[in-house]
Amino acid sequence: MGTTLFSQGFIIGVLATGVRLAAPFLFAGLGEVFAERSGVLNLGVDGIMLMGAFIGFWAAYTLGSPWMGLLAAAIVGALMGLFMALISVHLQANQGIAGIGLQLLGWGLSGLLFRLTFGAVTGVRGFPAIEIPGLSHLPFIGPVLFRQNILVYLAISLVPVSAFVLFRTTLGLKIRAVGENPEAADTLGVSVYGIRYLCVMLGGILAGIAGAFLTIGQMNMFVDNITSGRGFIAIALVCFGRWHPYGVLVGALLFSVLDALQMWIQVIGAPIPYEFLVMLPYVLTIVVLATAVGRARGPLALSKPYTRGER
Amino acid sequence: MKMPLWLKRQGWLLDLAILILAVLAALAVGAVLLLMAGTNPLVAYKPLFLGAFSSRYGLTETLVKAVPLMLVGLGIVIAYRGGVLNIGGEGQIILGAVACAWVALTFSQLPGFLLAPLVLLAGIAAGAAWGLVPGVLKATVGANEVLITIMMNNIAFLLLTYLIRGPMIDPQEIAYGTGYPQSALIPASTWMLRLIPQSRLHLGLIIAVVCAALVYVFMWQTTLGYRIRVVGVNPRAARYAGIRVAQNMIVAMALSGGLAGLAGAIEVTGVHHRLLDGISAGYGFTGIVVALFARLHPAGVVPAAFFFAALLVGADMMQRTVGIPSSLVVAIEGLVVIFVVSSEIFALRKER
C-alpha cells in the first residue's frame, strides 16, 4: 500500500478529485465573503445549498439540460438570499438563529419536494468534463487542472473576480464600508440596506450554484441532506481565509484535497475504518476554527443589525 | 451579546399571540408549498394535527418523544442564557447514548440499583464532555460555537456508525448472520420503569419534568445561575462585576451538553434498550425550536416540548396514512424559528 500512496497515478487522482471537490466550497465560500463583508452572517448557506441541489437536479431532469438546472438553482438561491436579507436586514432578527431556521427550512423542503416529485433515487445528465485543448495533455497538471467540468473553471475564475470587485471597485469599497462602519457609510450616502440586500442575495445565488454543483456537476443524483454540512464548512473557510477570496481559495483547496485523499484511501482499502476518514474534514474544521480565527478579525459590524438614526 | 429583544417580557398574551401567529404563518407557507407540489394541504394537515391525539398509541408516543425534546430544550435554554448558541444537541445525545450503553454492557454484572443510576450518570458525563469542547473554544479563543457544534454532530454521528457496526455490534447479530448495525440489549436491570403497560411511556417523563423545575431553580435561585445569565446578557458588565465570563460560559455549555447526554441515556434505557442508528432522530435540532418557542424559559419548555412532540408523531402518521413525507415538519420548524426571531422588530418598535 505504501507504494500505491506515492505512485504518480494516486497523487494525480487525489489532486484532480481535490480540485473538483473545491468548487462547491468556492461558490458558497465566496458568496459568504460578500455577505459577511457587508455585515451579515448568513448561517443558512447549507440550507440554500440543499435547495439549490434539489431545484438544480429537478430542472436539469425535467428540462433535460444541466444549464437550466444551474439557472433554476441560481434563482432559488437568490430568492432564499432575499428571504434571509429580509429577516436579517429589515426585521433585524438574530442572524445566528435565523440561519439555523433557514437551514432547517432548506433541509426539510428539499427532502419533501424530492420525495413528492421523484420518490426515489434517479440519475441525471450533468455537466461533462471539458478538456482544454493543448493544456489537458500536459503531464501532471493536465489531468489535475484542465480536465474538469465548466463549473470548476467558473468557480476558480470567480476568485480573482471577487477579489477585484471587493478591493478595486467603488462597489467593493461600499460593501466593506457597510460591513465595518455602517453609520459612517450611511452618513456618506451609501445605502446600508441596499448593499446588504445585494450581498446576501449574491451569496444566495452562489450558494444555490454550490448546491447544484453537487447534484449536476459531481454526483448526478440527489439524496436527502446531500450537502452533509458542506455549507457550514464553507462558512468556516471564510473565517479561515480571513474574509478574503484568495484565503477562501487556499482553504477550499486544503479541505477538498484532504477530502479527496480520504476517498482515495477508502478506494485502495486502507486498514482504517472509513468513518474515521470521513471524520477528518470535520476535525480539521474544528482545528481551523480554534486556531486561525482567534488571531483574525472579521468585519466589525458582522452580525449586528443596523437601524438608521441609531448612534 | 446583548439580551435579545424578543426575549423581553411583553405580557404573556402578546408572547402567546406572536407564537401562534408564527405557527399559523409557517403552516400557511407549508400549505402553499403543498399546493404547488399538487397536494391538498387539508389532507396532509389532518393527520399531522390529529394523529397524536387520535389514539392511545399516539398520545403515549407523544409523551415518549416529549422527553428528549424537553431535556435538550432545557440544555439549550441554559446555554443561550449564558451567551452560547448550542446547535450540538444531536451529537451530545449520541455521546450520552453511547456512554450509557457502553457502561451498561461493560459492567452488566453490577447490581441494578448501582448500575441503573450509573448508566444515566455516564450519559450525562459524556454529553457534558461533548458540550465542553465548543464551550472551551468559544470562551477561550472566541471560535464560532455554531460551526464547532455542527462539526461535532457529524463526528458523533460517524462515531456511532462505527461503533454499532464494529466494536459494539451485537454478537447475536453476527452469530445469526444478520449483521444488523446495533448493539446488544443492555441488562434488564437498567431498563426504565414503564409508566403505562403496553406502551413505551417510561419514567423518563417524570425525570424530564423534574429537570425543568431544577433548571428553573438553578437559573433563577442560585448564584451560579445568576452569573450565567449576567454573562449571557452583557459579558462586559459581567467582567466589571468580577464575574469570570469564560468560566461561566464553559459551565453553561457543559450543563447544556449534560442534559442532552441524559436525553440520550434515557432514549437507550427507556425506549430502545440498546444502541442503534438514528438514536437521536433529529431531537437535537427540534430541541432548538422548542427552546426558542419557550422563549428560553424552563417553564415554557415543558408545553413547547409536548407541542413539537405531537407534531413529530403527527408527521409519522401523515407519512403512513396519506404518504406525505415527514420532512414537511422540518420545513415547518425552520419557518417557525424564522418567524419567531423575526418578531424581534415588534419589540424594537414598541420600545421607542
XYZ file of C-alpha atoms in Angstrom:
663
model
C 0.000 0.000 0.000
C 2.885 2.335 0.737
C 3.919 2.259 -2.874
C 0.344 2.917 -4.061
C 0.134 6.014 -1.858
C 3.125 7.591 -3.516
C 2.531 6.479 -7.092
C 2.010 9.250 -9.590
C -1.405 7.923 -10.578
C -2.616 8.104 -6.981
C -1.345 11.625 -6.432
C -2.839 12.858 -9.714
C -6.121 11.161 -8.825
C -6.234 12.797 -5.388
C -5.357 16.258 -6.712
C -7.775 16.090 -9.659
C -10.598 14.988 -7.342
C -9.493 17.629 -4.847
C -9.738 20.463 -7.361
C -13.198 19.261 -8.384
C -14.407 18.979 -4.776
C -13.181 22.521 -4.065
C -15.816 24.009 -6.389
C -18.832 23.884 -4.013
C -16.707 25.321 -1.182
C -15.541 28.088 -3.502
C -19.008 29.067 -4.727
C -20.561 29.012 -1.260
C -17.498 30.488 0.455
C -17.098 33.406 -1.986
C -20.810 34.168 -1.640
C -20.433 34.183 2.130
C -17.414 36.505 1.867
C -19.673 39.091 0.222
C -22.463 38.633 2.775
C -20.105 38.832 5.756
C -18.111 41.724 4.302
C -21.389 43.641 4.203
C -22.037 42.730 7.847
C -24.494 39.839 7.542
C -23.566 36.434 8.951
C -25.632 34.027 6.860
C -25.583 30.683 8.674
C -28.274 29.401 6.324
C -25.859 28.720 3.461
C -26.199 24.960 3.858
C -29.990 25.220 3.636
C -29.719 27.304 0.446
C -27.248 24.766 -0.954
C -29.720 21.946 -0.282
C -32.476 23.802 -2.123
C -30.104 24.643 -4.974
C -29.081 20.993 -5.132
C -32.674 19.816 -5.396
C -34.033 22.518 -7.716
C -30.946 22.240 -9.943
C -31.439 18.498 -10.139
C -35.172 18.797 -10.761
C -34.834 21.417 -13.506
C -31.955 19.576 -15.193
C -34.042 16.391 -15.124
C -37.351 17.789 -16.321
C -35.951 20.281 -18.815
C -33.186 17.981 -19.983
C -30.344 20.470 -19.694
C -27.843 21.000 -16.876
C -27.767 24.689 -17.823
C -31.450 25.026 -16.974
C -30.652 23.311 -13.688
C -27.929 25.819 -12.957
C -30.214 28.728 -13.780
C -33.013 27.364 -11.605
C -30.599 26.812 -8.711
C -29.332 30.392 -9.039
C -32.896 31.711 -8.987
C -33.921 29.713 -5.920
C -30.674 30.793 -4.236
C -31.472 34.436 -4.981
C -34.951 34.037 -3.514
C -33.673 32.387 -0.334
C -30.977 35.068 -0.101
C -33.708 37.691 -0.428
C -35.617 35.965 2.372
C -32.524 35.909 4.626
C -31.845 39.575 3.829
C -35.416 40.491 4.708
C -35.139 38.662 8.042
C -31.715 39.955 8.996
C -31.685 43.456 7.485
C -35.262 44.712 7.717
C -36.637 42.542 10.533
C -33.279 42.673 12.380
C -33.553 39.134 13.654
C -30.712 37.362 15.449
C -28.696 36.167 12.458
C -27.340 33.052 14.166
C -30.777 31.682 14.910
C -32.329 32.890 11.654
C -29.598 30.996 9.789
C -30.420 27.817 11.678
C -34.055 28.359 10.718
C -33.095 28.763 7.067
C -31.016 25.585 7.288
C -33.977 23.597 8.694
C -36.238 25.096 6.022
C -33.908 24.162 3.164
C -33.284 20.686 4.525
C -36.960 19.891 5.140
C -38.176 21.473 1.935
C -35.611 19.831 -0.348
C -36.352 16.421 1.194
C -40.107 16.988 0.950
C -40.073 18.149 -2.666
C -37.697 15.381 -3.707
C -39.962 12.691 -2.293
C -43.093 14.307 -3.682
C -41.619 14.626 -7.185
C -39.195 11.734 -7.630
C -39.730 9.466 -4.666
C -36.564 7.505 -5.266
C -33.006 7.992 -6.363
C -32.842 8.926 -10.026
C -29.846 9.818 -12.159
C -29.490 12.943 -14.235
C -27.169 14.015 -17.002
C -24.809 16.584 -15.536
C -22.037 18.781 -16.868
C -19.441 16.800 -18.792
C -15.726 17.262 -18.266
C -14.164 19.671 -20.749
C -10.614 19.051 -21.865
C -8.876 22.335 -22.521
C -7.112 21.796 -25.859
C -3.349 21.857 -25.612
C -3.312 22.069 -21.830
C -5.157 18.888 -20.878
C -2.332 16.709 -22.153
C 0.356 18.409 -20.116
C 1.920 15.908 -17.769
C 0.603 16.042 -14.204
C -1.144 19.427 -14.263
C -3.157 18.471 -17.354
C -5.381 15.912 -15.649
C -5.408 17.861 -12.376
C -6.404 21.267 -13.711
C -7.595 21.028 -17.307
C -9.961 18.065 -17.477
C -12.673 19.435 -15.204
C -16.263 20.423 -15.916
C -17.220 24.000 -16.715
C -18.428 24.756 -13.191
C -14.978 24.042 -11.771
C -13.413 26.556 -14.180
C -16.171 29.019 -13.276
C -15.579 28.555 -9.536
C -11.847 29.120 -9.819
C -12.184 32.157 -12.066
C -14.653 33.674 -9.600
C -11.827 34.022 -7.055
C -9.889 36.837 -8.810
C -13.170 38.397 -9.958
C -14.434 38.541 -6.353
C -11.137 39.936 -5.118
C -11.207 42.580 -7.856
C -14.784 43.611 -7.070
C -14.143 43.769 -3.328
C -10.827 45.624 -3.364
C -10.639 47.511 -6.660
C -14.103 48.888 -7.314
C -16.310 51.517 -5.731
C -18.937 48.868 -5.069
C -16.377 46.826 -3.144
C -15.397 49.879 -1.126
C -19.056 50.464 -0.263
C -19.518 46.823 0.726
C -16.525 46.919 3.034
C -17.565 50.269 4.498
C -21.044 48.946 5.269
C -19.567 45.916 6.998
C -17.044 47.879 9.024
C -18.919 51.018 9.926
C -22.496 51.246 8.690
C -23.103 54.581 10.467
C -20.260 56.255 8.582
C -21.274 54.649 5.294
C -24.835 55.843 5.816
C -23.627 59.381 6.534
C -21.718 59.328 3.253
C -24.904 58.419 1.424
C -24.292 54.707 0.929
C -27.476 52.680 1.204
C -26.633 50.233 4.007
C -29.772 48.191 3.475
C -29.333 48.160 -0.306
C -25.741 46.923 -0.130
C -26.657 44.255 2.409
C -29.595 43.002 0.319
C -27.331 42.867 -2.731
C -24.563 40.958 -0.950
C -26.821 38.464 0.830
C -28.678 37.775 -2.433
C -25.399 37.348 -4.295
C -24.326 34.956 -1.531
C -27.623 33.108 -2.008
C -27.125 32.797 -5.763
C -23.616 31.397 -5.283
C -24.821 29.024 -2.534
C -27.585 27.811 -4.855
C -24.996 27.150 -7.565
C -22.760 25.420 -4.996
C -25.651 23.099 -4.193
C -26.390 22.471 -7.857
C -22.749 21.560 -8.351
C -23.272 18.598 -6.013
C -26.218 17.219 -7.982
C -25.430 18.141 -11.588
C -21.678 18.716 -11.504
C -20.464 15.882 -9.320
C -22.803 13.113 -8.206
C -25.520 13.403 -10.869
C -28.198 12.481 -8.349
C -29.978 13.862 -5.287
C -30.170 12.283 -1.850
C -31.594 13.714 1.363
C -29.145 16.101 3.085
C -26.724 15.755 0.167
C -24.552 18.637 1.419
C -23.701 16.792 4.669
C -22.675 20.065 6.256
C -20.552 21.459 3.388
C -22.321 24.789 3.727
C -21.132 25.101 7.296
C -17.611 24.102 6.311
C -17.750 26.857 3.672
C -18.622 29.396 6.377
C -15.711 28.116 8.471
C -13.459 28.552 5.429
C -14.442 32.223 5.265
C -13.052 32.698 8.788
C -10.022 30.607 7.849
C -9.476 32.693 4.706
C -9.812 35.884 6.751
C -12.737 37.158 4.664
C -10.518 37.290 1.562
C -11.295 35.448 -1.718
C -7.743 34.118 -2.062
C -7.804 32.940 1.537
C -11.007 31.065 0.785
C -9.320 29.510 -2.273
C -6.432 28.235 -0.151
C -8.800 26.891 2.495
C -11.106 25.253 -0.032
C -8.218 23.501 -1.783
C -6.715 22.350 1.508
C -10.015 20.875 2.540
C -11.039 19.298 -0.694
C -7.646 17.692 -1.244
C -7.887 16.194 2.237
C -11.416 15.038 1.442
C -10.224 13.537 -1.845
C -7.353 11.808 -0.080
C -9.852 10.297 2.349
C -11.953 8.973 -0.557
C -8.967 7.550 -2.415
C -7.629 5.875 0.717
C -11.026 4.203 1.052
C -10.805 3.061 -2.565
C -7.437 1.385 -2.145
C -8.745 -0.249 1.029
C -6.671 1.085 3.892
C -6.987 -0.760 7.211
C -8.642 2.290 8.822
C -12.419 2.288 9.383
C -13.904 4.619 6.761
C -15.852 6.530 9.419
C -12.595 7.915 10.772
C -11.511 9.002 7.305
C -14.816 10.777 6.708
C -14.390 12.494 10.091
C -11.097 14.101 9.030
C -12.524 17.217 7.314
C -14.812 17.908 10.295
C -11.947 17.524 12.758
C -9.813 19.801 10.607
C -12.608 22.399 10.538
C -12.627 22.460 14.336
C -8.844 22.807 14.437
C -9.059 25.622 11.882
C -11.764 27.451 13.831
C -9.871 27.009 17.081
C -6.545 28.264 15.761
C -6.924 30.569 12.742
C -9.909 32.543 13.908
C -8.529 33.685 17.211
C -5.953 35.846 15.505
C -8.064 37.140 12.614
C -10.665 39.876 12.892
C -13.885 39.828 10.931
C -15.799 42.878 9.706
C -16.628 44.986 12.757
C -20.356 45.191 12.094
C -20.659 41.459 11.358
C -23.977 40.032 12.565
C -25.082 43.380 14.000
C -28.365 44.658 12.566
C -28.277 48.328 11.583
C -31.011 50.821 12.301
C -30.979 54.222 10.678
C -30.686 57.088 13.091
C -29.182 54.932 15.833
C -25.888 56.270 17.057
C -24.061 39.771 23.169
C -26.990 41.996 24.029
C -30.122 40.491 25.507
C -32.241 39.570 22.505
C -35.117 41.985 22.429
C -37.690 39.393 21.588
C -36.982 37.859 24.980
C -38.105 40.923 26.872
C -41.375 40.126 28.522
C -44.237 41.958 26.923
C -47.030 40.263 28.778
C -47.766 36.592 28.192
C -50.749 37.313 25.990
C -48.680 39.114 23.384
C -45.970 36.422 23.665
C -48.533 33.732 23.031
C -50.100 35.686 20.184
C -46.702 36.002 18.464
C -46.066 32.265 18.824
C -49.489 31.335 17.473
C -49.031 33.744 14.568
C -45.599 32.234 13.838
C -47.063 28.719 13.714
C -50.004 29.844 11.568
C -47.697 31.677 9.176
C -45.444 28.612 8.899
C -48.468 26.409 8.234
C -49.757 28.822 5.615
C -46.410 28.763 3.799
C -46.374 24.963 4.120
C -49.876 24.833 2.615
C -48.805 26.930 -0.372
C -45.817 24.629 -0.932
C -48.017 21.539 -0.760
C -50.465 23.104 -3.231
C -47.602 23.884 -5.594
C -46.486 20.256 -5.328
C -50.006 19.197 -6.243
C -51.181 18.021 -2.824
C -54.240 19.130 -0.902
C -52.871 20.705 2.304
C -56.000 19.822 4.271
C -55.433 16.149 3.530
C -51.872 16.483 4.827
C -52.632 18.616 7.871
C -55.439 16.488 9.302
C -53.239 13.556 10.396
C -50.404 15.970 11.202
C -52.510 17.666 13.861
C -54.896 14.962 14.953
C -52.550 11.986 14.667
C -51.078 12.477 18.098
C -54.478 12.666 19.791
C -56.485 10.112 17.864
C -55.327 7.025 19.715
C -53.796 5.758 22.933
C -50.690 4.932 20.920
C -50.478 8.476 19.543
C -50.871 10.008 22.991
C -48.256 7.853 24.722
C -45.805 8.208 21.816
C -46.190 11.989 22.058
C -45.198 11.804 25.722
C -42.261 9.497 24.831
C -40.956 11.961 22.229
C -41.515 14.924 24.546
C -38.893 13.564 26.990
C -35.737 14.077 24.873
C -37.139 17.326 23.448
C -37.668 18.677 26.958
C -34.168 17.740 28.142
C -32.382 19.043 25.047
C -34.556 22.171 25.063
C -33.677 22.865 28.715
C -29.992 22.482 27.870
C -30.286 24.939 25.000
C -32.037 27.389 27.345
C -29.105 27.280 29.797
C -26.501 27.686 27.046
C -28.315 30.516 25.292
C -28.975 32.346 28.558
C -25.217 32.070 29.102
C -24.452 33.610 25.720
C -23.688 30.413 23.777
C -25.806 29.025 20.945
C -25.719 25.221 21.297
C -26.548 23.503 17.995
C -24.761 20.373 19.197
C -27.712 18.637 20.856
C -27.680 15.902 18.254
C -24.052 14.965 18.934
C -24.434 15.299 22.696
C -27.436 12.950 22.644
C -25.415 10.406 20.653
C -22.441 10.576 23.012
C -24.754 10.220 26.017
C -26.393 7.175 24.458
C -23.044 5.628 23.538
C -21.587 6.083 27.031
C -24.769 4.784 28.660
C -24.882 1.642 26.506
C -21.148 1.044 26.898
C -21.259 1.247 30.708
C -24.397 -0.911 30.837
C -22.807 -3.619 28.663
C -19.367 -3.495 30.258
C -20.479 -3.524 33.906
C -23.534 -5.717 33.414
C -22.550 -7.787 36.477
C -23.195 -4.883 38.855
C -26.433 -4.965 40.851
C -29.251 -2.999 39.242
C -29.588 -0.390 41.993
C -25.973 0.611 41.278
C -25.910 0.121 37.529
C -29.153 1.934 36.700
C -28.061 5.325 38.103
C -24.512 4.737 36.881
C -25.543 4.453 33.210
C -27.513 7.702 33.438
C -24.539 9.450 35.032
C -22.301 8.098 32.269
C -24.683 9.606 29.701
C -24.661 12.977 31.462
C -20.853 12.956 31.732
C -20.310 12.075 28.072
C -22.804 14.694 26.859
C -21.205 17.292 29.128
C -17.744 16.428 27.806
C -19.005 16.768 24.224
C -20.515 20.151 25.100
C -17.376 21.232 26.918
C -15.257 21.315 23.738
C -17.220 24.050 21.907
C -17.720 25.816 25.253
C -13.985 25.987 25.927
C -13.173 27.024 22.346
C -15.811 29.762 22.414
C -14.771 31.025 25.836
C -11.016 30.977 25.255
C -10.350 31.784 21.587
C -13.772 33.075 20.590
C -14.307 30.354 17.973
C -17.805 30.263 16.475
C -19.692 27.737 18.597
C -22.401 27.178 15.987
C -19.898 25.871 13.438
C -17.993 23.813 16.013
C -21.098 22.136 17.442
C -22.273 21.283 13.918
C -18.908 19.671 13.094
C -19.078 17.766 16.372
C -22.557 16.497 15.463
C -21.114 14.998 12.280
C -18.211 13.455 14.174
C -20.546 11.956 16.801
C -22.767 10.532 14.077
C -19.794 8.865 12.357
C -18.513 7.558 15.691
C -21.907 5.964 16.369
C -21.955 4.413 12.891
C -18.506 2.965 13.510
C -19.290 1.608 16.980
C -22.539 -0.171 16.128
C -21.016 -1.739 13.014
C -17.685 -2.517 14.665
C -16.635 -2.807 18.296
C -20.124 -2.577 19.837
C -22.110 -4.691 17.360
C -24.420 -7.260 18.915
C -22.595 -10.670 18.963
C -26.007 -12.307 18.447
C -26.448 -10.413 15.200
C -23.137 -11.673 13.929
C -23.871 -15.218 15.125
C -27.123 -15.337 13.164
C -25.524 -13.640 10.213
C -27.883 -10.667 10.007
C -25.152 -8.181 10.893
C -27.777 -5.541 11.605
C -25.964 -2.459 12.930
C -26.995 -2.242 16.579
C -25.518 -3.083 19.965
C -26.573 -5.962 22.218
C -29.532 -5.428 24.548
C -28.458 -3.736 27.766
C -29.181 -5.646 31.026
C -32.838 -5.515 32.017
C -31.856 -4.145 35.442
C -31.094 -0.806 33.764
C -34.367 -0.605 31.823
C -36.543 2.273 32.895
C -39.839 1.547 34.559
C -42.727 1.753 32.094
C -45.472 4.024 33.395
C -48.285 2.566 31.295
C -48.296 -1.107 30.300
C -48.304 -1.913 26.555
C -46.808 1.450 25.735
C -43.294 2.851 25.578
C -44.080 5.590 28.097
C -41.391 5.394 30.773
C -40.116 7.015 33.937
C -38.029 9.456 31.868
C -41.066 11.729 31.549
C -41.034 12.382 35.283
C -37.253 12.875 35.240
C -37.574 15.429 32.437
C -40.286 17.429 34.210
C -38.239 17.401 37.425
C -35.251 18.634 35.402
C -37.347 21.543 34.140
C -38.069 22.543 37.745
C -34.400 22.087 38.702
C -33.213 24.220 35.773
C -35.645 26.954 36.811
C -34.386 26.882 40.405
C -30.770 26.756 39.214
C -31.053 29.665 36.806
C -33.158 31.987 38.966
C -32.451 31.000 42.559
C -28.727 30.242 42.660
C -25.670 32.466 42.356
C -24.114 30.348 39.615
C -27.326 30.550 37.572
C -27.432 34.303 38.080
C -23.821 34.647 36.920
C -24.516 32.606 33.806
C -27.458 34.850 32.968
C -25.425 38.019 33.505
C -22.696 36.695 31.204
C -25.345 35.985 28.575
C -26.958 39.410 28.791
C -23.819 41.516 28.977
C -20.381 39.932 29.191
C -18.667 43.308 29.560
C -20.760 44.285 32.569
C -20.211 40.804 33.975
C -16.460 41.292 33.728
C -16.687 44.652 35.542
C -18.686 42.961 38.261
C -15.868 40.457 38.720
C -17.698 37.532 37.128
C -15.428 35.132 35.263
C -17.020 35.192 31.835
C -15.096 32.321 30.240
C -15.604 30.011 33.192
C -19.360 30.589 33.327
C -19.738 30.126 29.577
C -17.973 26.781 29.856
C -20.153 25.710 32.792
C -23.279 26.667 30.825
C -22.170 24.601 27.819
C -21.244 21.605 29.975
C -24.636 21.683 31.708
C -26.317 22.037 28.341
C -24.418 19.053 26.938
C -25.048 17.083 30.116
C -28.823 17.473 29.752
C -28.650 16.337 26.112
C -26.444 13.423 27.189
C -29.070 12.490 29.767
C -31.657 12.564 26.982
C -29.508 10.114 25.010
C -29.098 7.808 28.013
C -32.845 7.901 28.637
C -33.549 7.026 24.993
C -31.389 3.926 25.489
C -32.663 2.845 28.904
C -36.272 3.903 28.439
C -37.118 3.262 24.795
C -34.743 1.097 22.732
C -32.747 -0.800 25.405
C -29.819 -0.841 23.003
C -27.679 1.464 20.893
C -28.866 1.813 17.294
C -28.655 4.023 14.228
C -30.731 7.173 14.420
C -30.875 7.118 18.229
C -31.061 10.912 18.141
C -33.656 11.188 15.347
C -33.308 14.951 14.989
C -34.164 15.730 18.620
C -31.085 17.968 18.844
C -32.472 20.273 16.157
C -36.108 20.178 17.232
C -34.855 20.947 20.752
C -33.612 24.309 19.444
C -37.077 25.083 18.109
C -38.569 24.004 21.446
C -36.228 26.284 23.411
C -36.953 29.286 21.178
C -40.643 28.583 21.267
C -40.469 28.515 25.065
C -38.889 31.974 24.924
C -35.891 30.402 26.640
C -37.771 29.758 29.877
C -37.774 26.317 31.543
C -41.463 26.591 32.343
C -42.207 27.163 28.673
C -40.047 24.241 27.585
C -42.496 21.692 29.030
C -45.553 22.656 26.936
C -43.379 23.506 23.909
C -41.829 20.017 24.026
C -45.314 18.451 24.071
C -46.416 20.608 21.142
C -43.463 19.647 18.935
C -43.592 16.002 20.062
C -47.220 15.934 18.939
C -46.136 17.399 15.583
C -43.472 14.691 15.196
C -45.953 11.916 15.976
C -48.457 13.563 13.632
C -45.787 13.705 10.928
C -45.226 9.944 11.222
C -48.967 9.364 10.920
C -49.157 11.716 7.941
C -46.390 9.825 6.186
C -48.040 6.469 6.869
C -51.657 7.369 6.157
C -51.566 9.913 3.346
C -47.999 9.401 2.124
C -46.706 12.929 2.633
C -43.039 12.886 3.700
C -42.420 13.864 7.311
C -39.705 16.286 6.081
C -42.640 18.716 5.872
C -42.327 19.127 9.641
C -38.625 20.025 9.411
C -39.503 22.765 6.918
C -42.316 23.994 9.176
C -39.940 24.005 12.162
C -37.492 26.107 10.160
C -40.220 28.605 9.307
C -41.382 28.750 12.934
C -37.815 29.576 14.019
C -37.526 32.278 11.373
C -40.877 33.845 12.216
C -40.239 33.772 15.963
C -36.851 35.532 15.702
C -38.218 37.948 13.140
C -40.804 39.163 15.635
C -37.905 40.934 17.371
C -38.645 44.016 15.296
C -42.032 44.477 17.003
C -40.363 44.566 20.404
C -37.892 47.111 18.993
C -40.599 49.378 17.656
C -42.539 49.220 20.908
C -39.520 50.313 22.861
C -39.201 53.644 21.095
